[in-house]
Amino acid sequence: MSRERKNSSVLVSLILHSIILTSATEPPCKKSCGPTPIKYPFGSGRGCGSPRFHPYVSCSAPTNQLLLTTHTGTYPITSVDYSASVLTISPPCMSNCTTMRPTSLKFGLDWAGPFQLGPSTFILLGCSSLSSLCDATSSAYLCPTICSCPATAALSSNACCVYAPANLDELDVAGLGCAAYSSVAAVGDEPTDPATWRYGVALKYTVGLDGYGMAPGCRGCELSGGVCGYAPPRDSFVCVCESGNTTSDCNGYNWIYMSSSYKLSAGMFWLGIAVWLAVKL
């Protein structure tokens, strides 16, 4: 075999190897992350869902867990109600009836982000004094109820405060003179039984910049079996199909964009080059 033909064979092998690695390490946009379905405006990674939500919501590959990231940390998303535009997170430092977790960590939302505090109520536990921010009227039963949990015996104080801010920039538990906090997303059918409460921080979100609507063509994309996404740098809408190609919908063959999260179209280009070289040589 001549040196030129040998070098060309090596080049073809490298191109094919690159295509295999690309398709193996950069899968198309996922429709679920673990047990949690992923729908617009959320996405499993860059190029999926709405570009406005990508910095905040993502799917962790090692744990297959949908996560929310803010300036104070990264939190597991336990559920998403797409019809009500509400997601619920479970901060690792949050206490519940079973386990008290004293913490000095802060919890907050990014002021420029698409999330606001939803239908959940914070309970400050082990407080040295009751803050003027405490809600002494509505939901006041939450404190004596949760303080009946045996786990609260681990706290140095049984002073409790129902804390329900209209907007949440940052919850500083230690700065409020308390040792721990809990958040109740729903009390269910037994409001006096804290063991049955649904614990978590419920957050509302808005889809569009104006709070309404979704990307043009997204509904048709989902009906065709695709996942709504976008193509940098202009963040133009694309429909990411299971095969990896990005189109206007998955019923056609209109390859007009290439998703940054799955570059199979680029792989096909190099595959064509590899085949051409093999034929020519």
Tab-separated table of C-alpha atoms in Angstrom:
chain	number	residue	atom	x	y	z
A	1	MET	CA	0.000	0.000	0.000
A	2	SER	CA	1.382	3.417	-0.958
A	3	ARG	CA	2.104	6.013	1.711
A	4	GLU	CA	-0.614	8.325	0.283
A	5	ARG	CA	-3.239	5.559	0.333
A	6	LYS	CA	-2.238	4.564	3.882
A	7	ASN	CA	-2.482	8.166	5.078
A	8	SER	CA	-5.893	8.511	3.430
A	9	SER	CA	-7.105	5.332	5.142
A	10	VAL	CA	-5.968	6.716	8.490
A	11	LEU	CA	-7.830	9.973	7.762
A	12	VAL	CA	-11.035	8.080	6.919
A	13	SER	CA	-10.727	6.059	10.146
A	14	LEU	CA	-10.241	9.208	12.218
A	15	ILE	CA	-13.305	10.862	10.638
A	16	LEU	CA	-15.487	7.802	11.282
A	17	HIS	CA	-14.203	7.587	14.862
A	18	SER	CA	-15.028	11.265	15.374
A	19	ILE	CA	-18.590	10.683	14.101
A	20	ILE	CA	-19.084	7.777	16.520
A	21	LEU	CA	-17.813	9.836	19.457
A	22	THR	CA	-20.028	12.776	18.514
A	23	SER	CA	-23.187	10.691	18.370
A	24	ALA	CA	-22.260	8.859	21.590
A	25	THR	CA	-21.425	11.890	23.706
A	26	GLU	CA	-23.954	14.376	22.340
A	27	PRO	CA	-27.409	12.752	22.357
A	28	PRO	CA	-30.493	14.593	21.112
A	29	CYS	CA	-32.706	16.522	23.490
A	30	LYS	CA	-34.333	14.229	26.047
A	31	LYS	CA	-38.061	13.976	26.700
A	32	SER	CA	-37.521	12.978	30.315
A	33	CYS	CA	-34.865	13.188	33.010
A	34	GLY	CA	-35.214	10.207	35.291
A	35	PRO	CA	-38.909	10.000	36.248
A	36	THR	CA	-39.570	13.669	35.389
A	37	PRO	CA	-40.964	14.516	31.919
A	38	ILE	CA	-39.206	17.397	30.149
A	39	LYS	CA	-41.452	19.697	28.137
A	40	TYR	CA	-41.128	23.207	26.775
A	41	PRO	CA	-39.886	25.617	28.083
A	42	PHE	CA	-37.452	23.280	29.878
A	43	GLY	CA	-34.744	21.276	28.178
A	44	SER	CA	-32.170	18.646	29.021
A	45	GLY	CA	-29.232	20.819	27.959
A	46	ARG	CA	-28.027	23.616	25.715
A	47	GLY	CA	-30.013	23.782	22.488
A	48	CYS	CA	-33.087	22.184	24.092
A	49	GLY	CA	-36.243	23.920	25.321
A	50	SER	CA	-36.212	27.706	25.634
A	51	PRO	CA	-32.873	29.570	25.720
A	52	ARG	CA	-34.290	31.691	28.539
A	53	PHE	CA	-34.495	28.649	30.818
A	54	HIS	CA	-31.245	26.880	29.859
A	55	PRO	CA	-29.030	28.591	32.477
A	56	TYR	CA	-31.446	27.535	35.218
A	57	VAL	CA	-32.896	24.102	34.390
A	58	SER	CA	-30.854	21.149	33.147
A	59	CYS	CA	-30.656	17.361	33.364
A	60	SER	CA	-27.681	16.015	35.297
A	61	ALA	CA	-26.114	13.212	33.263
A	62	PRO	CA	-24.459	11.382	36.202
A	63	THR	CA	-27.597	11.281	38.375
A	64	ASN	CA	-30.313	11.594	35.697
A	65	GLN	CA	-31.912	14.265	37.881
A	66	LEU	CA	-33.611	17.452	36.709
A	67	LEU	CA	-31.956	20.387	38.485
A	68	LEU	CA	-32.593	24.069	39.136
A	69	THR	CA	-29.547	26.330	39.518
A	70	THR	CA	-29.614	29.803	41.095
A	71	HIS	CA	-26.933	32.066	42.543
A	72	THR	CA	-27.242	30.252	45.897
A	73	GLY	CA	-26.869	26.666	44.685
A	74	THR	CA	-28.243	23.743	42.683
A	75	TYR	CA	-31.453	22.031	43.780
A	76	PRO	CA	-33.213	18.804	42.710
A	77	ILE	CA	-36.548	19.337	40.954
A	78	THR	CA	-38.997	16.827	42.428
A	79	SER	CA	-42.026	17.597	40.258
A	80	VAL	CA	-43.294	19.844	37.465
A	81	ASP	CA	-46.913	20.814	36.883
A	82	TYR	CA	-46.830	22.060	33.290
A	83	SER	CA	-50.528	22.948	33.232
A	84	ALA	CA	-50.107	25.281	36.222
A	85	SER	CA	-46.541	26.397	35.296
A	86	VAL	CA	-45.222	25.351	38.719
A	87	LEU	CA	-42.148	23.320	39.609
A	88	THR	CA	-41.203	22.071	43.075
A	89	ILE	CA	-37.638	21.768	44.319
A	90	SER	CA	-36.186	20.097	47.390
A	91	PRO	CA	-33.147	21.977	48.771
A	92	PRO	CA	-30.815	19.477	50.510
A	93	CYS	CA	-30.562	21.745	53.573
A	94	MET	CA	-34.339	21.982	54.028
A	95	SER	CA	-35.876	20.338	57.120
A	96	ASN	CA	-39.066	18.293	57.367
A	97	CYS	CA	-41.014	16.445	60.043
A	98	THR	CA	-38.651	13.473	59.936
A	99	THR	CA	-35.271	15.227	59.754
A	100	MET	CA	-34.111	18.588	61.061
A	101	ARG	CA	-31.176	20.055	59.142
A	102	PRO	CA	-29.692	23.103	60.887
A	103	THR	CA	-28.126	25.292	58.211
A	104	SER	CA	-26.474	28.633	57.621
A	105	LEU	CA	-26.796	28.306	53.842
A	106	LYS	CA	-28.895	30.854	52.002
A	107	PHE	CA	-31.592	30.082	49.480
A	108	GLY	CA	-32.580	32.537	46.788
A	109	LEU	CA	-33.828	33.161	43.274
A	110	ASP	CA	-32.103	35.196	40.580
A	111	TRP	CA	-33.916	38.506	40.225
A	112	ALA	CA	-33.562	38.429	36.428
A	113	GLY	CA	-34.653	34.793	36.180
A	114	PRO	CA	-38.051	33.460	35.065
A	115	PHE	CA	-39.040	32.083	38.496
A	116	GLN	CA	-41.045	33.508	41.371
A	117	LEU	CA	-42.089	32.056	44.700
A	118	GLY	CA	-45.192	29.936	44.147
A	119	PRO	CA	-47.774	28.325	46.442
A	120	SER	CA	-45.469	27.325	49.274
A	121	THR	CA	-44.861	28.627	52.791
A	122	PHE	CA	-41.549	28.834	54.639
A	123	ILE	CA	-41.332	27.870	58.292
A	124	LEU	CA	-38.340	29.173	60.266
A	125	LEU	CA	-37.335	26.837	63.097
A	126	GLY	CA	-35.149	27.108	66.202
A	127	CYS	CA	-35.347	30.896	66.241
A	128	SER	CA	-33.685	32.957	68.986
A	129	SER	CA	-36.411	35.572	68.589
A	130	LEU	CA	-39.444	35.920	66.390
A	131	SER	CA	-38.914	38.220	63.439
A	132	SER	CA	-41.261	41.065	62.590
A	133	LEU	CA	-41.579	39.331	59.212
A	134	CYS	CA	-43.488	36.447	60.813
A	135	ASP	CA	-47.044	35.836	59.693
A	136	ALA	CA	-49.068	35.711	62.906
A	137	THR	CA	-52.454	35.213	61.251
A	138	SER	CA	-52.801	33.008	58.186
A	139	SER	CA	-51.136	29.574	58.374
A	140	ALA	CA	-50.230	30.219	62.016
A	141	TYR	CA	-51.198	26.614	62.820
A	142	LEU	CA	-48.165	25.388	60.849
A	143	CYS	CA	-45.735	26.221	63.657
A	144	PRO	CA	-47.326	24.319	66.552
A	145	THR	CA	-48.086	21.456	64.174
A	146	ILE	CA	-44.569	20.971	62.863
A	147	CYS	CA	-43.123	21.513	66.348
A	148	SER	CA	-44.987	18.371	67.409
A	149	CYS	CA	-42.563	16.367	65.236
A	150	PRO	CA	-40.014	14.520	67.432
A	151	ALA	CA	-37.188	15.676	65.151
A	152	THR	CA	-37.546	19.276	66.373
A	153	ALA	CA	-36.124	18.169	69.732
A	154	ALA	CA	-32.692	18.380	68.078
A	155	LEU	CA	-33.024	22.171	67.860
A	156	SER	CA	-31.859	24.386	70.710
A	157	SER	CA	-35.055	26.447	70.617
A	158	ASN	CA	-38.676	25.653	69.844
A	159	ALA	CA	-39.458	29.198	68.690
A	160	CYS	CA	-41.026	29.033	65.245
A	161	CYS	CA	-41.979	31.563	62.595
A	162	VAL	CA	-44.223	31.268	59.535
A	163	TYR	CA	-42.428	33.269	56.856
A	164	ALA	CA	-44.334	34.064	53.668
A	165	PRO	CA	-42.588	36.764	51.606
A	166	ALA	CA	-44.394	38.081	48.533
A	167	ASN	CA	-41.143	37.878	46.564
A	168	LEU	CA	-38.039	35.930	47.439
A	169	ASP	CA	-34.632	37.302	46.538
A	170	GLU	CA	-32.723	35.496	49.267
A	171	LEU	CA	-33.705	33.594	52.408
A	172	ASP	CA	-31.013	34.091	55.058
A	173	VAL	CA	-32.035	31.739	57.871
A	174	ALA	CA	-29.085	32.564	60.128
A	175	GLY	CA	-29.509	36.284	59.491
A	176	LEU	CA	-33.111	36.014	60.701
A	177	GLY	CA	-31.864	34.448	63.945
A	178	CYS	CA	-33.063	30.909	63.217
A	179	ALA	CA	-31.333	27.536	63.012
A	180	ALA	CA	-33.284	25.753	60.279
A	181	TYR	CA	-36.128	26.113	57.830
A	182	SER	CA	-38.782	24.042	56.170
A	183	SER	CA	-41.046	24.754	53.237
A	184	VAL	CA	-44.520	23.310	52.765
A	185	ALA	CA	-45.833	23.112	49.217
A	186	ALA	CA	-49.133	21.507	50.245
A	187	VAL	CA	-50.677	20.185	53.477
A	188	GLY	CA	-53.013	17.775	51.702
A	189	ASP	CA	-56.131	16.335	53.309
A	190	GLU	CA	-54.633	16.224	56.808
A	191	PRO	CA	-53.326	19.709	57.659
A	192	THR	CA	-52.732	18.739	61.313
A	193	ASP	CA	-50.476	15.792	60.420
A	194	PRO	CA	-47.051	17.168	59.407
A	195	ALA	CA	-45.850	13.697	58.464
A	196	THR	CA	-48.186	13.771	55.455
A	197	TRP	CA	-47.356	17.284	54.242
A	198	ARG	CA	-45.690	17.717	50.866
A	199	TYR	CA	-42.425	19.467	51.612
A	200	GLY	CA	-40.631	21.533	48.999
A	201	VAL	CA	-40.333	24.997	47.516
A	202	ALA	CA	-42.935	25.590	44.803
A	203	LEU	CA	-41.929	28.081	42.119
A	204	LYS	CA	-44.029	29.699	39.409
A	205	TYR	CA	-42.523	30.375	36.000
A	206	THR	CA	-43.522	32.258	32.874
A	207	VAL	CA	-42.941	30.864	29.402
A	208	GLY	CA	-42.373	33.928	27.240
A	209	LEU	CA	-40.627	37.194	27.943
A	210	ASP	CA	-44.078	38.751	28.249
A	211	GLY	CA	-45.309	35.890	30.401
A	212	TYR	CA	-47.426	34.236	27.737
A	213	GLY	CA	-47.229	31.949	24.754
A	214	MET	CA	-44.568	29.583	23.486
A	215	ALA	CA	-42.180	29.449	20.570
A	216	PRO	CA	-43.915	29.522	17.159
A	217	GLY	CA	-44.019	26.011	15.730
A	218	CYS	CA	-43.401	24.337	19.093
A	219	ARG	CA	-46.834	22.741	19.302
A	220	GLY	CA	-46.492	21.257	15.834
A	221	CYS	CA	-43.002	20.044	16.703
A	222	GLU	CA	-44.246	18.193	19.777
A	223	LEU	CA	-47.163	16.679	17.841
A	224	SER	CA	-44.679	15.346	15.267
A	225	GLY	CA	-42.700	13.588	18.009
A	226	GLY	CA	-39.931	16.174	18.316
A	227	VAL	CA	-38.575	18.306	21.138
A	228	CYS	CA	-38.662	22.089	20.927
A	229	GLY	CA	-35.203	23.630	20.935
A	230	TYR	CA	-33.118	26.478	19.598
A	231	ALA	CA	-29.993	27.053	17.538
A	232	PRO	CA	-27.301	29.475	18.722
A	233	PRO	CA	-26.051	32.085	18.099
A	234	ARG	CA	-29.398	33.688	17.240
A	235	ASP	CA	-31.351	31.157	19.330
A	236	SER	CA	-33.726	30.509	16.439
A	237	PHE	CA	-36.420	27.893	17.033
A	238	VAL	CA	-35.714	24.339	15.856
A	239	CYS	CA	-37.529	21.041	16.254
A	240	VAL	CA	-35.075	18.395	17.467
A	241	CYS	CA	-36.102	14.933	16.276
A	242	GLU	CA	-35.214	11.541	17.738
A	243	SER	CA	-32.795	10.916	14.874
A	244	GLY	CA	-30.895	14.018	15.968
A	245	ASN	CA	-31.644	16.189	12.942
A	246	THR	CA	-33.143	19.611	13.549
A	247	THR	CA	-36.072	20.644	11.389
A	248	SER	CA	-39.235	22.707	11.437
A	249	ASP	CA	-41.053	19.483	12.404
A	250	CYS	CA	-40.192	15.785	12.425
A	251	ASN	CA	-42.582	14.824	9.629
A	252	GLY	CA	-40.430	16.501	6.978
A	253	TYR	CA	-36.816	16.529	5.877
A	254	ASN	CA	-36.131	20.232	6.216
A	255	TRP	CA	-32.674	20.319	7.796
A	256	ILE	CA	-32.470	24.049	8.243
A	257	TYR	CA	-30.587	24.239	11.539
A	258	MET	CA	-28.172	22.229	13.586
A	259	SER	CA	-28.700	21.910	17.334
A	260	SER	CA	-25.624	22.621	19.425
A	261	SER	CA	-26.566	19.703	21.685
A	262	TYR	CA	-26.478	17.165	18.840
A	263	LYS	CA	-24.331	17.687	15.769
A	264	LEU	CA	-25.346	14.646	13.783
A	265	SER	CA	-25.851	16.790	10.672
A	266	ALA	CA	-22.178	17.764	10.893
A	267	GLY	CA	-21.344	14.093	11.347
A	268	MET	CA	-23.233	13.243	8.178
A	269	PHE	CA	-21.240	15.897	6.322
A	270	TRP	CA	-17.956	14.347	7.383
A	271	LEU	CA	-19.317	10.884	6.638
A	272	GLY	CA	-19.917	12.058	3.075
A	273	ILE	CA	-16.324	13.285	2.880
A	274	ALA	CA	-15.086	9.958	4.218
A	275	VAL	CA	-17.085	7.977	1.666
A	276	TRP	CA	-15.892	10.256	-1.138
A	277	LEU	CA	-12.275	9.741	-0.097
A	278	ALA	CA	-12.743	5.982	0.098
A	279	VAL	CA	-14.213	5.876	-3.401
A	280	LYS	CA	-11.549	8.160	-4.889
A	281	LEU	CA	-8.744	6.191	-3.317
